[in-house]
Each structure stands twice: as C-alpha cells, then as structure tokens.
Coordinates of C-alpha atoms and ligand atoms in Angstrom, one line a residue:
M1 CA -0.1 0.0 -0.1
D2 CA 1.3 3.4 -0.9
I3 CA 0.6 5.8 1.9
Q4 CA 1.6 9.5 1.5
E5 CA 1.3 12.6 3.4
I6 CA -0.6 15.6 1.9
P7 CA 0.4 18.9 3.7
V8 CA -2.7 21.1 4.1
E9 CA -2.6 24.3 6.2
G10 CA -4.7 24.2 9.3
Y11 CA -5.0 20.3 9.5
E12 CA -2.6 18.4 11.7
R13 CA -2.2 15.5 9.2
V14 CA -3.8 14.4 5.8
V15 CA -2.7 11.2 4.5
R16 CA -3.7 9.4 1.2
A17 CA -3.6 5.6 0.6
D18 CA -3.6 3.7 -2.8
D19 CA -3.5 0.0 -2.8
P20 CA -3.9 -1.4 -6.2
K21 CA -4.3 -5.0 -4.8
S22 CA -7.3 -4.6 -2.7
G23 CA -8.6 -1.5 -4.7
L24 CA -8.4 1.0 -1.8
H25 CA -8.0 4.5 -2.5
A26 CA -8.9 6.6 0.5
I27 CA -8.0 9.6 2.5
I28 CA -7.8 10.3 6.2
A29 CA -7.9 13.8 7.5
V30 CA -6.9 14.8 11.1
N31 CA -8.1 18.3 11.6
D32 CA -7.3 19.0 15.4
T33 CA -6.5 16.6 18.3
T34 CA -6.1 19.6 20.9
L35 CA -8.8 18.1 22.8
G36 CA -8.1 14.5 22.2
P37 CA -7.7 11.8 19.4
A38 CA -9.7 12.8 16.2
L39 CA -12.9 10.8 15.9
G40 CA -15.1 10.9 12.8
G41 CA -16.7 8.6 10.6
M42 CA -15.8 6.4 7.5
R43 CA -17.6 7.6 4.3
M44 CA -17.6 5.8 1.1
W45 CA -18.7 7.8 -2.0
P46 CA -17.9 7.4 -5.7
Y47 CA -16.0 10.8 -5.9
A48 CA -15.3 11.8 -9.5
T49 CA -11.9 12.9 -8.4
E50 CA -9.4 12.7 -5.7
Q51 CA -9.7 16.5 -5.2
E52 CA -13.5 16.2 -4.7
A53 CA -12.9 13.7 -1.9
L54 CA -10.0 15.8 -0.4
T55 CA -12.5 18.7 -0.2
D56 CA -15.2 16.6 1.4
V57 CA -12.8 15.0 4.0
L58 CA -11.3 18.5 5.0
R59 CA -14.7 20.1 5.3
L60 CA -16.3 17.1 7.3
S61 CA -13.2 16.7 9.7
K62 CA -13.2 20.4 10.7
G63 CA -16.9 20.0 11.2
M64 CA -16.0 17.0 13.6
T65 CA -13.5 19.3 15.5
Y66 CA -16.3 21.8 16.2
K67 CA -19.0 19.4 17.0
S68 CA -16.7 17.5 19.5
A69 CA -15.5 20.7 21.1
I70 CA -19.1 22.1 21.8
A71 CA -20.3 18.8 23.0
H72 CA -17.3 18.4 25.3
T73 CA -16.6 14.8 24.2
G74 CA -12.8 15.0 25.0
L75 CA -12.1 14.2 21.3
G76 CA -10.8 16.0 18.2
G77 CA -11.9 15.9 14.8
G78 CA -11.1 13.7 11.8
K79 CA -12.9 12.1 9.1
S80 CA -11.9 9.4 6.4
V81 CA -13.4 8.7 2.9
I82 CA -13.0 5.8 0.7
I83 CA -13.3 6.8 -2.9
G84 CA -15.5 4.1 -4.6
D85 CA -18.6 2.7 -5.5
P86 CA -20.2 1.3 -2.3
A87 CA -21.5 -1.5 -4.8
N88 CA -17.9 -2.7 -5.0
K89 CA -17.1 -3.4 -1.4
S90 CA -15.0 -6.3 -0.6
R91 CA -13.4 -8.0 2.4
E92 CA -10.0 -7.1 1.2
L93 CA -11.0 -3.5 0.7
F94 CA -11.9 -3.2 4.4
L95 CA -9.1 -4.9 5.6
A96 CA -6.6 -2.5 3.7
M97 CA -8.6 0.2 5.2
G98 CA -8.0 -1.2 8.8
D99 CA -4.3 -1.2 7.9
F100 CA -4.6 2.5 6.8
V101 CA -6.5 3.5 9.9
E102 CA -3.8 1.7 12.0
S103 CA -1.0 3.5 10.2
V104 CA -2.0 6.8 11.6
G105 CA -1.3 5.4 15.0
G106 CA -4.5 6.2 17.0
Q107 CA -4.5 10.1 16.0
Y108 CA -7.7 9.1 14.1
I109 CA -10.5 7.0 15.4
T110 CA -13.1 5.7 13.1
A111 CA -16.9 5.2 13.0
E112 CA -19.7 4.6 10.7
D113 CA -20.9 7.3 8.3
V114 CA -22.6 7.4 4.9
N115 CA -22.6 4.0 3.0
I116 CA -20.5 2.5 5.9
G117 CA -22.1 -0.2 8.1
I118 CA -21.2 -2.2 11.1
A119 CA -20.4 -5.0 8.9
D120 CA -17.9 -3.1 7.2
L121 CA -16.4 -1.8 10.4
E122 CA -16.1 -5.4 11.9
I123 CA -13.6 -6.2 8.9
V124 CA -11.7 -2.8 9.7
K125 CA -11.6 -3.9 13.4
E126 CA -9.5 -7.1 12.5
R127 CA -6.5 -4.8 11.4
T128 CA -6.8 -2.0 14.0
S129 CA -8.5 -1.2 17.4
Y130 CA -9.1 2.4 16.5
V131 CA -12.8 1.6 15.5
T132 CA -15.9 2.8 17.6
G133 CA -19.7 2.3 17.3
L134 CA -19.7 -1.4 16.9
S135 CA -22.6 -3.7 18.4
R136 CA -23.6 -3.4 22.0
E137 CA -22.8 -7.2 22.2
S138 CA -19.1 -6.6 21.2
G139 CA -18.8 -4.1 24.3
S140 CA -19.0 -1.0 21.9
S141 CA -21.8 1.6 21.8
G142 CA -24.2 0.3 19.2
N143 CA -26.1 2.3 16.8
P144 CA -26.0 6.0 17.6
S145 CA -29.3 7.2 15.9
P146 CA -31.6 6.8 19.0
Y147 CA -29.0 9.0 20.9
T148 CA -28.9 11.5 18.3
A149 CA -32.7 11.6 18.2
H150 CA -32.9 12.0 21.9
G151 CA -30.4 14.8 21.8
V152 CA -32.4 16.7 19.2
Y153 CA -35.7 16.0 21.2
L154 CA -34.0 17.9 24.1
G155 CA -32.5 20.5 22.1
L156 CA -35.7 21.1 20.3
K157 CA -37.7 21.5 23.6
Y158 CA -35.1 24.0 24.9
C159 CA -35.7 26.0 21.7
V160 CA -39.5 26.0 22.3
Q161 CA -38.8 27.2 25.9
R162 CA -36.5 30.2 24.5
V163 CA -39.0 31.1 21.9
F164 CA -42.5 30.5 23.7
G165 CA -41.5 30.8 27.4
S166 CA -42.6 27.1 28.1
D167 CA -41.4 23.9 26.8
D168 CA -44.7 22.0 26.8
L169 CA -45.3 20.5 23.4
T170 CA -48.8 20.0 23.7
G171 CA -50.7 21.2 20.6
R172 CA -47.2 22.7 19.0
K173 CA -47.2 22.2 15.4
I174 CA -44.1 20.6 14.4
A175 CA -43.0 19.6 10.6
I176 CA -40.4 16.9 10.1
L177 CA -38.6 16.4 6.9
G178 CA -37.4 12.9 6.8
V179 CA -38.5 10.2 9.3
G180 CA -35.5 7.8 8.9
S181 CA -33.2 6.4 11.6
V182 CA -33.3 9.8 13.6
G183 CA -36.6 11.5 12.3
A184 CA -38.7 8.5 13.1
P185 CA -37.7 8.0 16.8
L186 CA -37.9 11.9 17.1
A187 CA -41.4 12.1 15.6
R188 CA -42.4 9.3 18.1
K189 CA -41.1 11.3 21.1
L190 CA -42.6 14.5 20.0
A191 CA -46.0 12.8 19.4
E192 CA -46.0 11.0 22.8
D193 CA -45.5 14.6 24.2
G194 CA -48.8 15.8 22.4
A195 CA -47.3 17.9 19.7
E196 CA -49.1 17.7 16.2
I197 CA -46.8 16.1 13.7
Y198 CA -46.6 16.9 10.0
A199 CA -44.1 14.8 8.3
H200 CA -42.8 14.3 4.6
D201 CA -40.5 11.6 3.5
L202 CA -39.3 10.4 0.1
D203 CA -40.2 6.9 1.3
E204 CA -44.1 7.3 2.2
S205 CA -44.0 3.9 3.9
R206 CA -41.9 5.4 6.8
V207 CA -44.3 8.1 7.6
A208 CA -47.2 5.3 7.4
A209 CA -45.1 3.1 9.8
I210 CA -45.4 5.9 12.6
A211 CA -49.0 6.7 11.7
K212 CA -49.8 3.2 13.0
D213 CA -49.1 4.5 16.4
F214 CA -49.7 8.0 16.6
P215 CA -51.9 10.5 14.7
I216 CA -49.4 11.9 12.1
H217 CA -50.3 14.0 9.1
S218 CA -48.5 13.0 5.8
V219 CA -47.8 16.2 3.9
S220 CA -45.7 17.1 0.6
E221 CA -42.2 18.4 0.7
E222 CA -43.6 21.9 -0.2
E223 CA -46.1 21.8 2.7
V224 CA -43.5 20.8 5.2
L225 CA -41.1 23.5 4.2
T226 CA -43.7 26.2 4.1
M227 CA -46.7 25.4 6.5
D228 CA -47.4 27.6 9.3
C229 CA -46.0 25.8 12.2
D230 CA -43.8 26.2 15.5
V231 CA -40.9 24.2 14.7
F232 CA -39.4 22.7 11.3
A233 CA -37.3 19.7 11.9
P234 CA -34.8 18.9 9.0
C235 CA -33.9 15.1 9.4
A236 CA -33.1 14.3 5.9
L237 CA -30.1 15.7 3.7
G238 CA -28.1 18.7 4.0
G239 CA -28.5 22.0 2.2
V240 CA -32.2 22.3 2.7
L241 CA -32.1 25.9 4.1
N242 CA -31.1 28.1 1.1
D243 CA -31.9 31.2 -0.8
N244 CA -34.9 29.3 -2.2
T245 CA -36.4 27.7 0.9
I246 CA -35.6 30.6 3.7
P247 CA -38.1 33.1 2.3
K248 CA -41.0 30.3 2.2
L249 CA -40.5 28.9 5.7
G250 CA -43.4 29.3 7.7
C251 CA -41.8 28.0 11.2
K252 CA -40.5 30.0 14.2
I253 CA -37.8 27.5 15.0
V254 CA -35.5 25.2 12.9
A255 CA -34.2 22.3 15.0
G256 CA -33.5 19.0 13.4
A257 CA -30.8 16.5 13.0
A258 CA -29.6 17.0 9.2
N259 CA -26.0 17.8 9.0
N260 CA -25.0 20.9 6.9
V261 CA -28.6 22.0 6.8
L262 CA -27.5 25.6 5.9
L263 CA -26.2 25.6 2.2
E264 CA -23.8 28.8 3.0
V265 CA -23.1 30.7 5.9
Q266 CA -25.3 33.6 4.9
D267 CA -28.4 31.3 5.4
G268 CA -27.7 31.5 9.1
T269 CA -27.9 35.4 8.8
D270 CA -31.1 35.2 6.5
L271 CA -32.7 33.0 9.1
R272 CA -32.0 35.4 11.8
E273 CA -33.2 38.5 9.7
R274 CA -36.4 36.5 9.3
G275 CA -36.7 36.0 13.1
I276 CA -36.3 32.3 13.1
L277 CA -34.4 30.6 15.7
Y278 CA -32.0 28.2 14.3
A279 CA -30.5 25.5 16.4
P280 CA -27.0 24.8 14.6
D281 CA -26.8 21.3 13.4
Y282 CA -23.7 20.4 14.8
V283 CA -24.8 21.5 18.4
I284 CA -28.2 19.9 18.4
N285 CA -27.2 16.6 16.5
A286 CA -24.4 15.9 18.7
G287 CA -26.2 12.9 20.7
G288 CA -24.7 10.1 18.5
I289 CA -21.0 11.4 18.9
I290 CA -21.5 11.7 22.7
N291 CA -22.8 8.3 22.9
V292 CA -19.7 6.9 20.9
A293 CA -17.3 9.1 22.9
V294 CA -18.5 7.4 26.0
E295 CA -17.1 3.9 24.7
L296 CA -13.5 5.5 24.9
L297 CA -13.7 6.4 28.6
P298 CA -11.4 4.4 30.8
D299 CA -14.4 2.3 32.2
G300 CA -15.9 1.6 28.6
Y301 CA -19.4 2.1 27.5
N302 CA -22.1 3.2 29.9
E303 CA -25.6 4.2 28.7
E304 CA -26.4 6.3 31.8
E305 CA -23.2 8.4 31.3
A306 CA -24.0 8.7 27.7
L307 CA -27.6 10.1 28.5
R308 CA -26.2 12.4 31.3
R309 CA -24.0 14.0 28.7
I310 CA -26.6 14.3 26.0
R311 CA -28.6 16.1 28.5
R312 CA -26.1 19.0 28.3
I313 CA -27.1 19.8 24.6
P314 CA -29.6 22.4 25.8
E315 CA -26.9 24.1 27.7
A316 CA -24.8 24.1 24.7
L317 CA -27.6 25.6 22.7
K318 CA -28.2 28.1 25.5
E319 CA -24.4 29.3 25.4
T320 CA -24.7 29.4 21.5
F321 CA -27.9 31.5 21.5
D322 CA -26.5 33.9 24.1
I323 CA -23.6 34.5 22.1
A324 CA -25.4 35.1 18.9
E325 CA -27.7 37.6 20.9
A326 CA -24.7 39.5 22.5
E327 CA -22.7 39.8 19.4
G328 CA -25.6 40.4 17.1
I329 CA -24.5 37.5 14.8
S330 CA -26.2 34.4 13.5
T331 CA -26.6 31.4 15.7
A332 CA -24.4 29.4 13.1
E333 CA -21.6 32.0 13.5
A334 CA -22.1 31.9 17.2
A335 CA -21.6 28.1 17.4
D336 CA -18.3 28.4 15.3
M337 CA -17.1 31.2 17.6
R338 CA -17.9 29.2 20.8
A339 CA -16.2 26.0 19.3
Q340 CA -13.1 28.2 18.6
Q341 CA -13.1 29.7 21.9
I342 CA -13.1 26.1 23.5
L343 CA -10.1 25.3 21.2
E344 CA -8.2 28.2 21.9
E345 CA -8.7 28.0 25.8
A346 CA -7.4 24.3 25.5
R347 CA -4.5 25.3 23.5
A348 CA -3.5 28.1 26.1
S349 CA -3.6 25.8 28.9
K350 CA -1.7 23.2 27.3
T351 CA 1.0 25.8 26.6
Q352 CA 1.1 27.0 30.0
A353 CA 1.2 23.3 31.5
Ligands
LIG401 P1 -31.6 7.9 7.3 O1 -31.1 7.7 5.8 O2 -32.0 6.8 8.1 O3 -32.9 8.7 7.1 C1 -33.1 9.9 6.4 C2 -34.6 10.0 6.0 O4 -34.7 11.0 5.0 C3 -35.0 8.6 5.0 O5 -36.3 8.2 5.5 C4 -35.0 9.3 3.4 O6 -36.1 8.5 2.8 C5 -35.5 10.6 3.9 N1 -35.1 11.4 2.7 C6 -33.9 11.6 2.1 N2 -34.0 12.6 1.3 C7 -35.2 13.1 1.3 C8 -35.9 14.2 0.7 N3 -35.3 14.9 -0.3 N4 -37.0 14.4 1.0 C9 -37.7 13.8 1.8 N5 -37.1 12.8 2.4 C10 -35.9 12.4 2.2 O7 -30.6 9.1 8.0 P2 -30.4 9.5 9.4 O8 -29.3 8.7 10.1 O9 -31.8 9.4 9.9 O10 -29.9 10.8 9.3 C11 -30.8 12.0 8.8 C12 -29.9 13.3 9.0 O11 -29.2 13.5 10.2 C13 -28.7 13.2 8.1 O12 -28.5 14.4 7.7 C14 -27.5 12.8 9.0 O13 -26.2 13.2 8.4 C15 -28.0 13.4 10.3 N6 -27.2 12.9 11.5 C16 -27.5 11.5 11.7 C17 -27.0 11.1 13.0 C18 -27.2 9.7 13.3 O14 -26.8 9.3 14.5 N7 -27.8 9.0 12.5 C19 -26.1 11.9 13.8 C20 -25.9 13.2 13.3 C21 -26.5 13.7 12.1

C-alpha cells in the first residue's frame, strides 16, 4: 500500500492511501487533536476525482472538531473517505482500510458514516483497534441514531422554551422532513408529548409506519417547508435551507438532525433576519457522537453516562444563542465562535502546562 502525506494548512495530518491490490483509494484527515484523538466516521462515496474527496474530507473533519468541542466529548476532529462505489465493497478493501487507519497510530479513530455499516467496520477492526460504534454485544456503543434523536428532542424542547417561554409541546405544530433512523424516533417522542406532527419522507412507508401508532399528518415536501408551524425539523439531507427555501419557511424555529442544513453561511444570517431561531446542526445533533465517545472512557461504554452527557445539549444551545444575541450574529456563526473559543482555551492551557 502506498501511503503519502498531503500537507494542508490548518490540518494536523492528511494522508492518502493507494492500494491497487485491494482497490483501496482513501484519505484520512486529522483536523485537530487539541482536545483528544480525532474521531469521525468513515464515508464511502464514488467521488469523481480525488480533489473532490479531499475537499469533502477536509470540510467534514473540521466540522467534527467543532462538534466535539462544543459537545465536550474529549475528542478532536477527523474523518475518512473511501473513494469508490459502495456496490464494489469487499473484505480485502476493508482489511486494507484497517491497515490504513492503524498506520495513523491512533491519532484518528473511525466510526460509521454514509454507506458504511457495522459489518464493514467489523472487518476494519480485524486490523486496527481504532474503531468505535460497533455492536453493543461486542462491548461497543451500538447504533448512535436513537441517541442523536434523543439529543435533538431535548434541544428542540429547549428552543421551544426559549421562543415561547414554556417547553410544553402539547398542541405545538412540528413539521419533520425525513423520518429515517433519527427522524422516526424523534417524531414518536414528540407525538408522545402531544405535539401535532406533520411529516414528509421520500419513502412514504416510513411516515405510514409511525401513523400506525400516532396521529401524524403526511404532507408534501412543499408543505413541510412552508406550512405555518412552530418548529421545522430537518432530518433528511443537508442544504435544505437556502436562498430558495428560507423566504418561504412558515416556522418560528429550525431544530433538526440533518448535517450541513444551511447551504451557505449567509443562510444563518437570513434566518436570523427573518426572526427564525436556528439550532445549529452540529450543536443539536451531537447525541450520537457523545454516545460513541463514552465508549472511549477508561471504564468503557455506559448508557447512563451517555444520557447524562446528552442532557447537556440544551446548555450548549443556550450558550450559543446567548453569544449570538450578545454579538448580534447568527446562531451558526455563534456556534463556530464558541467552538473556536473552547479550542483556544485548551491550547492556551496546554501551552501553560
Ligand atoms: P436515514 O437515511 O436513516 O434517514 C433519512 C430519511 O430522509 C430517510 O427516511 C429518507 O427516505 C429521507 N429523505 C432523504 N432525502 C429526502 C428528501 N429529499 N425528501 C424527503 N425525505 C428524504 O438518515 P439518518 O441517520 O436518520 O440521518 C438523518 C440526517 O441526520 C442526516 O443528515 C445525517 O447526516 C444527520 N445525522 C445523523 C446522525 C445519526 O446518528 N444517524 C447523527 C448526526 C447527524
């Protein structure tokens, strides 16, 4: 396997691997380890070029640094991408990826991400111990989605409290886009609390499955975005909030699980100008990473400890919203500012020590 360093300013380490024997072509980016080893998922995607993959892994790993900083996971930020069609997965490919992760010597710890499942990581684990998020049976933290959903639920309730003065969800209208691994358990929790749920999913059977247990209105994509409601919860893909959608939004709060929900930084300012409270994606959706991080504590995984830490998400949102108000900036900018502050304080105390 040919492993080469790619020097990138602002990143501690970026490495690429090329292994013609297994077909592995991958990049690992370690953005920052000030707060601990860089944890971030492994993604497999048919990027058209290596440059495209590099851009993605750099952006994602920096996002993980900020997310972990704000969530106080005690971890840094990293990410890995395998360039390839997920249809061409093989045991050899993931064994080689395991060797590649191991070669970074623990600076990078991997987990699941887009197109990577537990079965793939089990193979990676044969070659490196720097793997998290495997099954509960194997002593690992298991599926992160219910924990992400729980964190979004607590964060959403805090946003409702902040805007309406009470976190009682009875009769609150909540529009959810995407009821998959995170959106579905979120919808169920909100419905249990008496909220009126409106949902849209490309896969209508997912809305129908929830409707068996709770009254939930199935609506179109246009309606879910534009309807008059208290909260819009984006739980599908990123980029949903942009120049086209923001002027049409009918909600007072945006609080959901989707990553990179703003297409551009300016979109955060546009939401602020429209008087819509936006819970920054990586602050509110940190439940999954918090759960995984607990696995790396000296005593190993403990669900109670994970839930205790997830209960801090409303506090992280409060800090973010307070900064935004004090500085007159968007909540998205405030989250980045808070993450940078946490990193700078940690760097300063390391220098003093
Ligand atoms: P998922 O694939 O299980 O669910 C996504 C759902 O959205 C699916 O039901 C899909 O049919 C639907 N969908 C996709 N595109 C759509 C569209 N254009 N219109 C309507 N519905 C659409 O994914 P997930 O794990 O639930 O993650 C949801 C979002 O939350 C993603 O952005 C993910 O990055 C983010 N996130 C997830 C976790 C986690 O623990 N799973 C953690 C942090 C962030």
